[in-house]
Each structure stands twice: as C-alpha cells, then as structure tokens.
Coordinates of C-alpha atoms in Angstrom, one line a residue:
M1 CA 79.6 166.4 136.0
Y2 CA 81.0 163.3 137.9
A3 CA 77.7 162.8 139.7
R4 CA 75.8 162.7 136.5
G5 CA 78.3 160.4 134.7
S6 CA 78.4 156.6 134.2
Q7 CA 81.3 156.3 136.6
A8 CA 79.1 157.6 139.6
R9 CA 75.9 155.9 138.4
H10 CA 77.2 152.5 137.4
W11 CA 80.7 152.0 138.8
S12 CA 80.5 153.3 142.4
F13 CA 79.9 150.8 145.0
T14 CA 80.0 150.2 148.8
P15 CA 82.8 147.7 150.1
Q16 CA 79.8 145.2 150.8
Q17 CA 78.6 145.5 147.2
V18 CA 82.1 144.9 145.8
A19 CA 82.4 141.7 148.0
A20 CA 79.1 140.6 146.7
L21 CA 80.0 141.1 143.1
R22 CA 83.3 139.4 143.5
A23 CA 81.6 136.4 145.2
R24 CA 79.2 136.1 142.3
T25 CA 82.3 136.2 139.8
C26 CA 83.8 133.4 141.7
A27 CA 80.6 131.4 141.4
G28 CA 80.2 132.2 137.8
E29 CA 77.1 134.1 138.2
A30 CA 78.4 137.6 137.2
D31 CA 76.5 139.9 134.9
V32 CA 77.3 139.3 131.2
A33 CA 76.8 141.3 128.1
E34 CA 73.5 140.5 126.4
C35 CA 75.3 139.6 123.0
E36 CA 77.2 136.8 124.7
R37 CA 76.2 133.5 126.3
Q38 CA 77.5 132.5 129.8
P39 CA 78.8 128.9 129.7
P40 CA 77.9 126.7 132.8
P41 CA 80.5 127.3 135.7
P42 CA 82.8 124.6 136.6
P43 CA 82.2 122.6 139.8
Q44 CA 83.2 124.2 143.1
Q45 CA 86.4 122.2 143.5
Q46 CA 87.6 123.5 140.2
R47 CA 87.1 127.3 140.9
L48 CA 89.3 129.8 142.3
T49 CA 88.5 131.3 145.7
A50 CA 87.8 135.1 146.1
G51 CA 91.3 135.6 147.5
E52 CA 93.0 133.8 144.6
E53 CA 91.0 135.7 142.1
R54 CA 91.9 138.9 143.7
A55 CA 95.5 137.9 143.9
V56 CA 95.9 137.1 140.3
A57 CA 94.1 140.3 139.3
T58 CA 96.2 142.5 141.6
F59 CA 99.4 140.8 140.2
F60 CA 98.4 141.7 136.5
Q61 CA 97.3 145.2 137.5
R62 CA 100.8 145.8 138.7
K63 CA 102.1 144.3 135.5
L64 CA 99.9 146.8 133.7
E65 CA 101.7 149.5 135.5
E66 CA 105.1 148.2 134.5
V67 CA 104.0 147.7 130.8
A68 CA 102.7 151.3 130.6
R69 CA 105.8 152.7 132.1
V70 CA 107.9 150.6 129.6
L71 CA 105.7 151.8 126.6
G72 CA 106.0 155.5 127.9
F73 CA 102.3 155.9 128.6
P74 CA 101.2 159.3 130.2
E75 CA 99.2 159.2 133.4
K76 CA 95.8 159.5 131.7
P77 CA 95.8 156.5 129.3
E78 CA 97.6 154.5 132.1
F79 CA 94.9 155.0 134.7
T80 CA 92.1 154.6 132.0
A81 CA 93.6 151.2 131.1
G82 CA 93.8 150.3 134.9
T83 CA 90.3 151.3 135.3
Y84 CA 88.9 149.1 132.4
F85 CA 91.1 146.2 133.7
K86 CA 89.6 146.6 137.2
R87 CA 86.1 146.8 136.0
F88 CA 86.4 143.9 133.7
F89 CA 87.6 141.5 136.5
L90 CA 85.0 142.8 138.9
L91 CA 82.5 141.0 136.8
N92 CA 84.5 138.3 135.2
S93 CA 86.7 135.6 136.4
V94 CA 90.5 135.4 135.7
A95 CA 89.9 131.7 135.0
R96 CA 87.6 132.4 132.1
F97 CA 89.6 135.2 130.3
A98 CA 93.4 135.4 130.3
P99 CA 94.5 138.3 132.3
K100 CA 97.5 139.0 130.1
L101 CA 95.2 139.4 127.0
V102 CA 92.8 141.7 129.0
M103 CA 95.8 143.8 130.2
L104 CA 97.1 144.3 126.7
A105 CA 93.6 145.0 125.3
S106 CA 93.0 147.5 128.0
L107 CA 96.1 149.4 127.2
S108 CA 95.4 149.4 123.4
L109 CA 91.6 150.5 124.1
A110 CA 92.8 153.2 126.6
A111 CA 95.3 154.6 124.1
K112 CA 92.5 155.0 121.5
V113 CA 90.1 156.5 123.9
E114 CA 92.6 159.1 125.3
E115 CA 94.0 159.8 121.8
Y116 CA 97.6 158.5 122.6
H117 CA 99.4 156.8 119.7
V118 CA 100.7 153.3 120.4
D119 CA 102.0 150.8 117.9
V120 CA 99.8 147.8 118.9
P121 CA 101.7 145.2 116.7
A122 CA 105.1 146.3 118.1
M123 CA 103.6 146.2 121.6
C124 CA 102.2 142.8 121.1
A125 CA 105.3 141.4 119.6
R126 CA 107.4 142.9 122.5
F127 CA 105.2 140.9 125.0
K128 CA 104.8 137.9 122.8
C129 CA 101.1 138.1 121.9
D130 CA 99.2 138.1 118.7
S131 CA 98.2 141.5 117.8
R132 CA 95.0 140.3 116.0
E133 CA 93.9 138.5 119.0
V134 CA 94.3 141.7 121.1
A135 CA 92.4 143.9 118.6
G136 CA 89.7 141.3 118.4
F137 CA 89.2 141.2 122.1
E138 CA 88.6 145.0 122.3
L139 CA 84.9 144.6 121.4
T140 CA 84.4 141.9 124.2
L141 CA 86.2 144.2 126.6
M142 CA 84.0 147.2 125.8
A143 CA 80.8 145.1 126.0
R144 CA 81.8 143.6 129.3
I145 CA 82.3 147.0 130.9
K146 CA 79.0 148.2 129.3
F147 CA 80.6 150.6 126.9
H148 CA 81.3 153.0 129.7
L149 CA 84.6 154.4 128.4
H150 CA 84.9 157.9 129.8
I151 CA 86.8 157.9 133.0
Y152 CA 87.2 160.7 135.7
H153 CA 90.7 160.6 137.0
P154 CA 92.0 161.3 140.5
H155 CA 95.4 162.7 139.3
V156 CA 93.6 165.3 137.3
A157 CA 91.7 166.3 140.6
A158 CA 95.2 166.3 142.3
L159 CA 96.6 168.7 139.8
G160 CA 93.5 171.0 140.3
F161 CA 94.0 171.2 144.0
L162 CA 97.8 171.8 143.7
T163 CA 97.4 174.5 141.0
D164 CA 94.7 176.4 142.9
W165 CA 96.7 176.1 146.1
W166 CA 99.9 177.2 144.5
Q167 CA 98.3 180.3 143.0
R168 CA 96.7 181.3 146.1
S169 CA 99.6 181.1 148.3
P170 CA 102.6 183.3 148.3
P171 CA 105.7 181.8 146.6
Q172 CA 107.9 182.1 149.6
Q173 CA 105.6 179.8 151.5
K174 CA 106.7 176.9 149.1
G175 CA 110.4 177.5 149.4
T176 CA 112.4 175.3 147.0
V177 CA 109.5 172.8 146.4
R178 CA 108.2 172.6 142.9
Q179 CA 104.6 171.6 142.0
E180 CA 105.8 168.9 139.8
E181 CA 107.8 167.1 142.6
V182 CA 104.4 166.9 144.6
L183 CA 102.4 165.8 141.8
R184 CA 104.9 163.1 140.8
E185 CA 104.8 161.5 144.3
T186 CA 101.0 161.9 144.4
V187 CA 100.7 159.9 141.2
Q188 CA 102.8 157.2 142.8
Q189 CA 100.4 157.0 145.7
L190 CA 97.4 156.9 143.4
R191 CA 99.0 153.9 141.6
V192 CA 99.0 152.2 145.0
L193 CA 95.4 152.9 145.5
F194 CA 94.5 151.6 142.0
R195 CA 95.9 148.1 143.0
T196 CA 92.9 148.0 145.4
D197 CA 89.1 148.4 145.4
A198 CA 89.4 152.1 146.3
P199 CA 88.5 153.4 142.8
L200 CA 85.3 151.5 142.9
V201 CA 84.3 153.0 146.2
F202 CA 85.5 156.4 146.5
P203 CA 85.2 159.4 143.9
P204 CA 88.3 160.8 142.4
G205 CA 88.4 163.9 144.4
Q206 CA 88.7 162.0 147.6
L207 CA 91.3 159.7 146.2
A208 CA 93.3 162.8 145.1
V209 CA 93.2 164.5 148.6
C210 CA 94.2 161.1 150.3
A211 CA 97.1 160.7 148.0
L212 CA 98.1 164.3 148.7
Q213 CA 97.8 163.8 152.4
R214 CA 99.8 160.7 152.2
V215 CA 102.7 162.6 150.3
F216 CA 102.8 165.6 152.8
S217 CA 102.9 163.0 155.7
T218 CA 105.5 160.5 154.4
S219 CA 107.5 162.2 151.7
S220 CA 111.2 161.6 152.0
N221 CA 111.7 165.3 151.1
A222 CA 111.6 167.3 154.2
S223 CA 110.5 170.4 152.4
I224 CA 107.4 168.7 151.1
T225 CA 106.4 167.3 154.5
A226 CA 106.8 170.9 156.0
L227 CA 104.0 172.0 153.8
K228 CA 101.3 169.7 155.3
P229 CA 99.9 172.4 157.8
E230 CA 99.6 174.9 154.9
F231 CA 97.7 172.5 152.6
E232 CA 95.4 171.5 155.4
S233 CA 94.7 175.2 156.0
Y234 CA 94.1 175.8 152.3
L235 CA 91.4 172.8 152.5
Q236 CA 89.6 174.3 155.5
Q237 CA 89.3 177.8 153.6
R238 CA 88.3 176.4 150.2
L239 CA 85.7 173.8 151.4
S240 CA 82.7 174.0 153.7
A241 CA 82.7 172.5 157.2
E242 CA 80.4 169.7 156.0
E243 CA 82.7 168.9 153.2
N244 CA 85.8 169.0 155.3
E245 CA 84.3 166.5 157.7
R246 CA 83.2 164.2 154.9
L247 CA 86.6 164.5 153.3
A248 CA 88.3 163.7 156.7
D249 CA 86.3 160.5 157.1
A250 CA 87.1 159.5 153.6
V251 CA 90.8 159.8 154.1
T252 CA 90.6 158.0 157.2
A253 CA 88.7 155.1 155.5
L254 CA 91.3 155.1 152.6
L255 CA 94.5 154.7 154.8
P256 CA 93.9 150.8 155.0
Y257 CA 93.7 150.7 151.3
L258 CA 97.1 152.4 150.9
D259 CA 98.6 149.7 153.2
E260 CA 96.9 147.0 151.1
G261 CA 98.0 148.3 147.9
A262 CA 101.6 148.4 149.0
H263 CA 101.6 144.6 149.0
V264 CA 101.5 143.0 145.7
P265 CA 101.5 139.2 145.1
S266 CA 105.0 138.0 144.2
N267 CA 105.9 135.6 141.5
E268 CA 106.2 132.8 144.1
E269 CA 102.7 133.5 145.3
L270 CA 101.3 133.4 141.7
A271 CA 103.3 130.2 141.1
R272 CA 101.5 128.5 143.9
I273 CA 98.0 129.6 142.6
S274 CA 99.1 128.7 138.9
P275 CA 98.0 125.0 139.1
R276 CA 94.5 125.8 140.4
L277 CA 94.4 128.7 137.8
K278 CA 95.2 126.3 135.0
L279 CA 92.6 123.7 136.1
A280 CA 89.9 126.4 136.4
Q281 CA 90.8 127.8 132.9
A282 CA 90.6 124.4 131.5
A283 CA 87.2 124.0 133.1
Y284 CA 86.0 127.2 131.6
G285 CA 87.6 126.5 128.3
C286 CA 89.9 129.4 128.4
M287 CA 92.7 129.1 125.9
P288 CA 96.1 130.6 126.5
I289 CA 96.8 133.6 124.3
K290 CA 98.8 132.9 121.1
S291 CA 102.3 134.0 120.5
P292 CA 102.8 136.0 117.2
S293 CA 103.4 133.4 114.4
P294 CA 106.9 133.9 112.9
V295 CA 106.8 135.4 109.5
S296 CA 108.5 133.1 107.0
P297 CA 110.9 134.8 104.7
P298 CA 109.8 135.1 101.0
M299 CA 111.0 132.4 98.6
L300 CA 114.1 133.5 96.6
R301 CA 113.6 132.9 92.9
S302 CA 116.5 132.6 90.5
P303 CA 116.4 135.4 88.0
S304 CA 114.8 134.2 84.9
P305 CA 117.0 134.5 81.8
P306 CA 116.3 137.5 79.4
P307 CA 114.3 136.8 76.4
A308 CA 116.3 135.8 73.2
K309 CA 116.6 138.7 70.8
T310 CA 114.9 138.2 67.5
P311 CA 117.3 138.8 64.6
L312 CA 116.4 141.5 62.2
K313 CA 115.2 140.4 58.8
S314 CA 117.1 141.9 55.9
P315 CA 114.9 143.6 53.3
P316 CA 114.1 141.6 50.2
P317 CA 116.1 142.4 47.1
L318 CA 114.7 144.9 44.5
S319 CA 113.6 143.6 41.2
P320 CA 115.3 144.8 38.2
P321 CA 113.6 147.6 36.2
G322 CA 110.8 146.3 33.9
T323 CA 110.1 143.1 35.8
L324 CA 107.2 142.4 38.3
S325 CA 107.8 141.6 41.8
P326 CA 106.5 138.4 43.1
P327 CA 103.5 138.6 45.2
P328 CA 104.1 138.9 49.0
P329 CA 103.5 135.8 51.1
P330 CA 100.1 135.7 52.8
G331 CA 99.8 137.7 56.0
T332 CA 102.7 140.2 55.2
L333 CA 102.4 143.7 54.1
S334 CA 103.3 144.5 50.6
P335 CA 105.9 147.4 50.2
P336 CA 104.8 150.8 49.0
P337 CA 104.8 151.4 45.2
P338 CA 107.7 153.3 43.8
P339 CA 107.3 157.1 43.4
L340 CA 106.3 158.3 40.0
P341 CA 109.0 160.1 37.8
Q342 CA 109.0 163.8 38.0
S343 CA 109.2 166.1 34.9
P344 CA 112.4 168.3 34.7
P345 CA 111.7 171.8 35.8
G346 CA 110.6 174.0 33.0
T347 CA 108.8 171.4 31.0
M348 CA 105.1 170.7 30.7
S349 CA 103.8 167.3 31.4
P350 CA 101.9 165.7 28.5
P351 CA 98.3 165.5 28.7
P352 CA 96.6 162.4 29.9
I353 CA 95.9 159.8 27.4
T354 CA 92.0 159.1 27.3
S355 CA 90.0 156.4 25.9
P356 CA 87.6 156.8 23.1
S357 CA 84.6 156.3 25.3
S358 CA 86.0 159.1 27.7
P359 CA 83.8 162.2 27.8
L360 CA 86.9 164.3 27.3
V361 CA 87.2 163.3 23.6
A362 CA 85.8 166.0 21.3
T363 CA 83.3 164.9 18.8

C-alpha cells in the first residue's frame, strides 16, 4: 500500500533532492500551486540562507510538538500535522508564509483529517491568533502540499512490530517490561527524527525500526535494553536476508539524523535570525498573523418604561323607556337591540298584524 500511495510517489526523495529543493525554496523558485501566482523573489541580500530557513522551520516544528502536547493531541494527528508542516516548508519559504500560521493551520487540518475534535477558536485564542485567518489558510496549505493528505505513520509500524514480537515470544522473556513503555520511548525517538529530513528520505517502516533500535540501545530502563538481542533475533527470523541487510543499512544511515534532531535551535539563535527574517518577510510582503480582535461588550440599555394603561370607559347610560337612543358616533359599534318581551307561560301569543295588501288577508 505504501509503495502505491502519494507519500512514496510524490514525497520520497534522496538527500541530494531535498537539498536541491531547499535551495530552490531559498531562491524563490519553488513549485507553486497552479491556482496561485508566484511573486518575484526579493534580492539576494534580503533572502535567508538555507541554514537560516532550516533553523526557523526546525524551531517551529519543535513548537508544533509542544502545542500538540498542550492540546492533548494523540500521536496520529500530531505526526500528521508535523508532516504537513514539513512538506509545506520544503517547497515554500518561511519568509513568505508566517510559520506560526502554518503550524496552527497544520494542526487544525490534521485534526479534521484524522477525525480528532479540536476547538479551533479556543486553540487560536490561547495562542493569540485569529481563528478566521487560520481556517482561511487551510485551503492554501492543502494546495501547497498538492492535496496529498493521507499519511503513513512510523509509530503505527512500530506498534505493529512490537505487537507481533510480543505475541510470538514467551511472556517470561519480557520480564516486567510492558509493551506500552517501549512504545512510549519509541514515539519520543520518532519525534526527534521528525525534526529532520528523515521522513522525506526514509519509509515509515525503516524509521520505526531505527527508533526501536535506539530505544533498546539507549533506554534508561535496564530491563528494556536487555531485550535488544531478542528483538534483533526476531527481525532475523521475520525478514529475509536481503531485507535485513537493507534495513541495517537504513538504520546506520539514520543515526546521524537522530543526533541532528536532538539539537533544536534555541530562542537566542532565533533572535539572531529574527532581524533578517523580518527583512525577508517585508520583501515578500508577508504580513504577521493577526491577534484575535477583542469582543466589545454589548451596550446596556436602560429598561424602557412600561406602556401607560388605557383607562376603561364606562358604558353609556341607558335611555328611559319609550325614548329613542341617540345615534352612536361614527366609527363605533351600536349596542345590540334589547330582547323582545316574552309571553307568560300558558298563554298564546296574539297573531301577527298584517297589512291589507298582505296575501294572508282573506277576501
């Protein structure tokens, strides 16, 4: 599956190719999405060097780990966000796009892709950024990494190796060591590798084995380091001779990356680069990200007085018997006519009086 995916076909390079892409990025000649136009690059004296570009990106890659830990991200969305961030700045300059904006947009997009809920407005308010700007930048982020959102993760491969080995070996061989302890230290070693170009050069399986080998060699838990011969024996049995030889070469090549990832640019180093970074950002027209605008409290209105009650009109006085009532004023309803007098019970009502022209009169 990995060999047929976009990660292997579009985002797997040799170290020489990575260096060439980073040099093009510094020169302002990196690939751009077809839907956007590339502004002219600034003069050479206003650009950052490749080392400065990489130092700024590595500094914020480390910040991404810290933000993910503060927000309680699981490993999968955390490594997905780190991969998006790394791919983005392989093809784009930190002077053209604010790294903090790319970092928060990578976390927001990774949470959606990996189906992990995160309150983006609360996250942006916590780190003093406008949530609308972060949400609007997600489309630019996806376009710049060519909409390749599915990621194969090395920590998943490490979990697969550990689970298979744990099930095949007798329990007494592990002693008091738990699988979760080994995996936790392995994930920490993978974070170190993700601060380097290793995920762009090596497949996830080789990254996983390298991290496991490092844990079995350097762990502070003596019970874990004692398991190194058993794990190497497991690899010899499960993989072919050619695969073991290729894996051993990859682990040897990855050791310098582990040493490199252990060094993260400090705040003092970034402060030294900051004046040149601001100069380059001004040349590119990169605006600093906005802080969330404070929400003004609603205006308090004094309660309006209740409407005055209309006094009830007294009914008009009744006219004395035998007199006609005056006509009602225009626009008013006339009162209903008084009821007809009823005959006493047991008496017959007189016949109606008819006029001579009435057909009821007998001739």
